[in-house]
Short mmCIF file of C-alpha atoms in Angstrom, two decimals:
data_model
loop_
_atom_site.label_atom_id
_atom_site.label_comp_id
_atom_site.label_asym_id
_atom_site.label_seq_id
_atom_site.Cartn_x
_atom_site.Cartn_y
_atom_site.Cartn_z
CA UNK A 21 -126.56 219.25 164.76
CA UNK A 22 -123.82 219.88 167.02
CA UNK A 23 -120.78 219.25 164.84
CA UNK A 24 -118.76 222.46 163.30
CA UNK A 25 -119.97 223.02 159.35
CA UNK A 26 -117.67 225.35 157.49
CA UNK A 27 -118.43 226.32 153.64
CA UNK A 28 -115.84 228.38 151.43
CA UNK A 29 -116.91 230.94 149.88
CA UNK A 30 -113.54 232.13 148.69
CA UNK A 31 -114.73 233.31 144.91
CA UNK A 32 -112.11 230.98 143.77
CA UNK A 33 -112.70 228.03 145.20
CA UNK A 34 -116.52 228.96 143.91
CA UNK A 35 -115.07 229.82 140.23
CA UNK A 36 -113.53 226.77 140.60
CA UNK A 37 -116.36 224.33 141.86
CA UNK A 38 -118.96 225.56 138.69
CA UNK A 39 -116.18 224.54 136.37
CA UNK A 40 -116.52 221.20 137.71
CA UNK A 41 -119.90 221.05 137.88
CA UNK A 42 -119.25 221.33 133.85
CA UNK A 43 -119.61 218.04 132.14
CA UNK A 44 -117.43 218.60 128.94
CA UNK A 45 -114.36 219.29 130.54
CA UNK A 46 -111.31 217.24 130.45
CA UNK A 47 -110.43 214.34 132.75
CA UNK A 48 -106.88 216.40 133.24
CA UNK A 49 -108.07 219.78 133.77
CA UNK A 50 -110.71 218.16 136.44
CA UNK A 51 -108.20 216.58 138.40
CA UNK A 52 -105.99 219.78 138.34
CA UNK A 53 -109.07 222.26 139.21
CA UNK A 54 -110.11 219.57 142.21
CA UNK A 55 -106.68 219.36 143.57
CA UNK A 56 -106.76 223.36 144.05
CA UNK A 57 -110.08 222.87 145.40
CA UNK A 58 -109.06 220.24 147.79
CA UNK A 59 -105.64 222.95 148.71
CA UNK A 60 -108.38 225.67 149.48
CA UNK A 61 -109.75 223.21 151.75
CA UNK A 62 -106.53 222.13 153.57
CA UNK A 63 -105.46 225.53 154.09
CA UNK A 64 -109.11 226.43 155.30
CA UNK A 65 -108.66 223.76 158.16
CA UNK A 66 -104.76 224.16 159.20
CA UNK A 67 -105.17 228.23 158.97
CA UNK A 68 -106.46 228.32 162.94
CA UNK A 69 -104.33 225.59 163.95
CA UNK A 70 -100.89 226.38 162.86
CA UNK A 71 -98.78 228.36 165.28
CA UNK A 72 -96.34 231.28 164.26
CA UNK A 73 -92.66 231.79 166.11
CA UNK A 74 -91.79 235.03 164.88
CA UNK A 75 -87.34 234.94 165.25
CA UNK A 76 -85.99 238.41 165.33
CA UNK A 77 -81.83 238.32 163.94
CA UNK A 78 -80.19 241.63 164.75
CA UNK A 79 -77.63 242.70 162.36
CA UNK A 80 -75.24 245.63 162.64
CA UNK A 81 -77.69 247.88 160.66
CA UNK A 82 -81.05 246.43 160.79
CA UNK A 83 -83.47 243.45 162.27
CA UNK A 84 -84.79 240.94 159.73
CA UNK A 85 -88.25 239.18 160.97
CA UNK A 86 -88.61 235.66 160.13
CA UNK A 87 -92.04 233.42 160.68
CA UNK A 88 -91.57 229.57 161.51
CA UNK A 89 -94.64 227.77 161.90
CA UNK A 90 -94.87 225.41 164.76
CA UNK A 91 -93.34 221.82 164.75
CA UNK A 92 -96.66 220.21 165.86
CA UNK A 93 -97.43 216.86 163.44
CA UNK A 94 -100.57 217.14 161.49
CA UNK A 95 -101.82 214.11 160.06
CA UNK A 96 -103.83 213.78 156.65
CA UNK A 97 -105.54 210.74 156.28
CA UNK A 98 -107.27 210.08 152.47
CA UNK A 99 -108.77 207.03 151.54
CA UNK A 100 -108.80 207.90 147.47
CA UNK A 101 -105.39 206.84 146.14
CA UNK A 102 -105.43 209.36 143.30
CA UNK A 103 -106.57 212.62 145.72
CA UNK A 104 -103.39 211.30 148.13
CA UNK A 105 -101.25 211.42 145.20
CA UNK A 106 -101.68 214.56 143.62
CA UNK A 107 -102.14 216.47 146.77
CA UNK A 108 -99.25 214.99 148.49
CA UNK A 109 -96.51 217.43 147.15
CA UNK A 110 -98.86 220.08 147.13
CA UNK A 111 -99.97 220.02 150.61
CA UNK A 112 -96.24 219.47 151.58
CA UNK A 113 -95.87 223.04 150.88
CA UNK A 114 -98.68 224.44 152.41
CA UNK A 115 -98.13 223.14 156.15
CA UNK A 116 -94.79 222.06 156.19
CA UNK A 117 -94.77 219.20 158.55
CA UNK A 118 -97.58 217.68 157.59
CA UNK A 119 -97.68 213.65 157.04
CA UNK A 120 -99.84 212.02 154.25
CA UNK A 121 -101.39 208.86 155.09
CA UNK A 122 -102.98 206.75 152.22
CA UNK A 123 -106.08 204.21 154.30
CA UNK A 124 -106.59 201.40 151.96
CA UNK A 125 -111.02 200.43 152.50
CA UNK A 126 -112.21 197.14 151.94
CA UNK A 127 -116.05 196.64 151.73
CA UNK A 128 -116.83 193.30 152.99
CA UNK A 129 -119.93 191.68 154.53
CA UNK A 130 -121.88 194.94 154.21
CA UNK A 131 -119.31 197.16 155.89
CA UNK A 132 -116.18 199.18 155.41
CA UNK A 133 -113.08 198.01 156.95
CA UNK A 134 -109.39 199.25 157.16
CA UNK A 135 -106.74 197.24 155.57
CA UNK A 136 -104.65 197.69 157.73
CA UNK A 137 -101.23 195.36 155.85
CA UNK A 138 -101.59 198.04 153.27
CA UNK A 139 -102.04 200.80 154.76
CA UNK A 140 -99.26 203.01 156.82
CA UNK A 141 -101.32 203.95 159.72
CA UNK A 142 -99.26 205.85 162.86
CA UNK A 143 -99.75 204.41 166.23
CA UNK A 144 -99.94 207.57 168.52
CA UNK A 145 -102.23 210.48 166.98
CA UNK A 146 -101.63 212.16 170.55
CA UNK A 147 -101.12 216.13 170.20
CA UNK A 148 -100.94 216.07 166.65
CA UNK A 149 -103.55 217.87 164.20
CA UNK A 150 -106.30 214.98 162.42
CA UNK A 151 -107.40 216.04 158.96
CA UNK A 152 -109.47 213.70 156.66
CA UNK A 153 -109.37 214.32 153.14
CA UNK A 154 -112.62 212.93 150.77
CA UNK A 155 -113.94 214.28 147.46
CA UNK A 156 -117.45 213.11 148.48
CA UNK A 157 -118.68 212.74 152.08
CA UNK A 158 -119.71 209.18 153.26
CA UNK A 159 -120.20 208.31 156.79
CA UNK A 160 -120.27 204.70 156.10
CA UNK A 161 -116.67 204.81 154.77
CA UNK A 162 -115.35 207.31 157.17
CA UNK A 163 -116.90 205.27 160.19
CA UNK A 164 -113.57 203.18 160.11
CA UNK A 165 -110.77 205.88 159.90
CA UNK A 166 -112.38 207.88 162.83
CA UNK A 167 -112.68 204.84 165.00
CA UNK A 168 -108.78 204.06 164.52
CA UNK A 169 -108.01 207.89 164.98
CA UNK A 170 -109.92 207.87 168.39
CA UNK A 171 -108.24 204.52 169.16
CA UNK A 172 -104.84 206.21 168.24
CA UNK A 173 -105.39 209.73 169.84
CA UNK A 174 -106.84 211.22 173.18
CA UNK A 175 -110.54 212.22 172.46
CA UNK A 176 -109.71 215.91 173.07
CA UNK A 177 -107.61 215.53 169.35
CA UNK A 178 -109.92 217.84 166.89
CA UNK A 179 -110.99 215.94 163.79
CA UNK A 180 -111.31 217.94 160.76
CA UNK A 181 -112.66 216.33 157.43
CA UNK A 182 -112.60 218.35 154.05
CA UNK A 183 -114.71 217.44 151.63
CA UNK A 184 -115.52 218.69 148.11
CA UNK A 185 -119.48 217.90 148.59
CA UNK A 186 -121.54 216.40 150.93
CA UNK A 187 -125.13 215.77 151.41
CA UNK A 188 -127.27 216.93 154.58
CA UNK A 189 -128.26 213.13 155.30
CA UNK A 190 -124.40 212.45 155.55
CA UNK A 191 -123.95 215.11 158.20
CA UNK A 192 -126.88 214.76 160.45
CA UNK A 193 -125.79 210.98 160.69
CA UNK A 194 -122.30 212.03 161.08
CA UNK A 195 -123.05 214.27 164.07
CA UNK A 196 -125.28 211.92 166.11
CA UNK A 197 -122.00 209.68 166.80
CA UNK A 198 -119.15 212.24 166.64
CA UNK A 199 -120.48 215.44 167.89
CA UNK A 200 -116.76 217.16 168.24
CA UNK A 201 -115.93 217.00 164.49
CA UNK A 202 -115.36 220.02 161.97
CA UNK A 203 -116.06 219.70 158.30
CA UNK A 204 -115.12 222.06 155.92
CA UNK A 205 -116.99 221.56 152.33
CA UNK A 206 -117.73 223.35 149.19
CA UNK A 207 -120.96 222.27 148.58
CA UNK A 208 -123.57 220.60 150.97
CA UNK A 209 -126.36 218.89 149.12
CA UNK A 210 -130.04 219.07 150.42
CA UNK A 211 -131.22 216.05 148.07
CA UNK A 212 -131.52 212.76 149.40
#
């Protein structure tokens, strides 16, 4: 397998992922404990990738440090209407400049397909940070979105999915036809 798989361990994203696993919870509290999940995972991806400019303002009696993080786009594409929603503040204020992009899938004649009147796609993905957002890894369904970000970007633009789970079937067939791609997940699943 030559595509990059990272798992977080971060004890709470791992607290967090057993009280999921939990079947008597709360519709509510799931979507709450997922959308910190899914935040672990967006900040696990964009850590590496987001440049610092530290500023240095003199003052008559002392120098105050201030961090601005770089004004490079990054792009979040999500296909699930209610992840895109709840994360969409969220992630706003962990990388500042990032732009949430709802992709609207149709599944016609045996495939998935873009819609792409509904969907607000951007044209030019070139120099910009690519991160896919899923809850449950499907290579069928991503197929689509990575094709129109290669379309839209040079191939030498990273492509980072997140994912809550996915299954080792899933990423063996995802790295025979994108080898460059880096997934960050919270649980990969050995059962077919």
């Amino acid at each position: 397998m030559s595509i990059n798989i990272y798992t977080i361990k971060h004890p709470l994203v791992l607290h967090w992922s057993s009280y999921l696993s939990n079947p008597s919870i709360s519709i509510g509290n799931k979507n709450e404990v997922s959308n910190k999940v899914y935040l672990a995972l967006l900040y696990e991806a964009s850590r590496r990738s987001l440049d610092v400019t530290r500023l240095y303002i003199k003052y008559f009696s002392k120098t105050q440090e201030i961090s601005l993080i770089s004004r490079t786009k990054c792009y979040l594409f999500c296909s699930d209407i209610h992840i895109s929603h709840e994360i969409n503040k969220d992630a706003k204020y962990l990388i500042p400049n990032i732009l949430v992009k709802q992709i609207l899938l149709d599944f016609e004649n045996n495939q998935w397909k873009i819609l792409k009147a509904h969907s607000m796609l951007p044209v030019n993905l070139t120099e910009s940070q690519v991160i896919i957002l899923e809850h449950q890894l499907n290579t069928k369904r991503l197929r689509p979105v990575i094709e129109y970000i290669l379309q839209c970007a040079s191939y030498d633009v990273p492509i980072q999915i997140c994912c809550y789970i996915c299954k080792q079937v899933e990423l063996e067939s995802l790295s025979n036809q994108y080898p460059k791609l880096e997934i960050y997940t919270c649980i990969i699943d050995d059962k077919v």
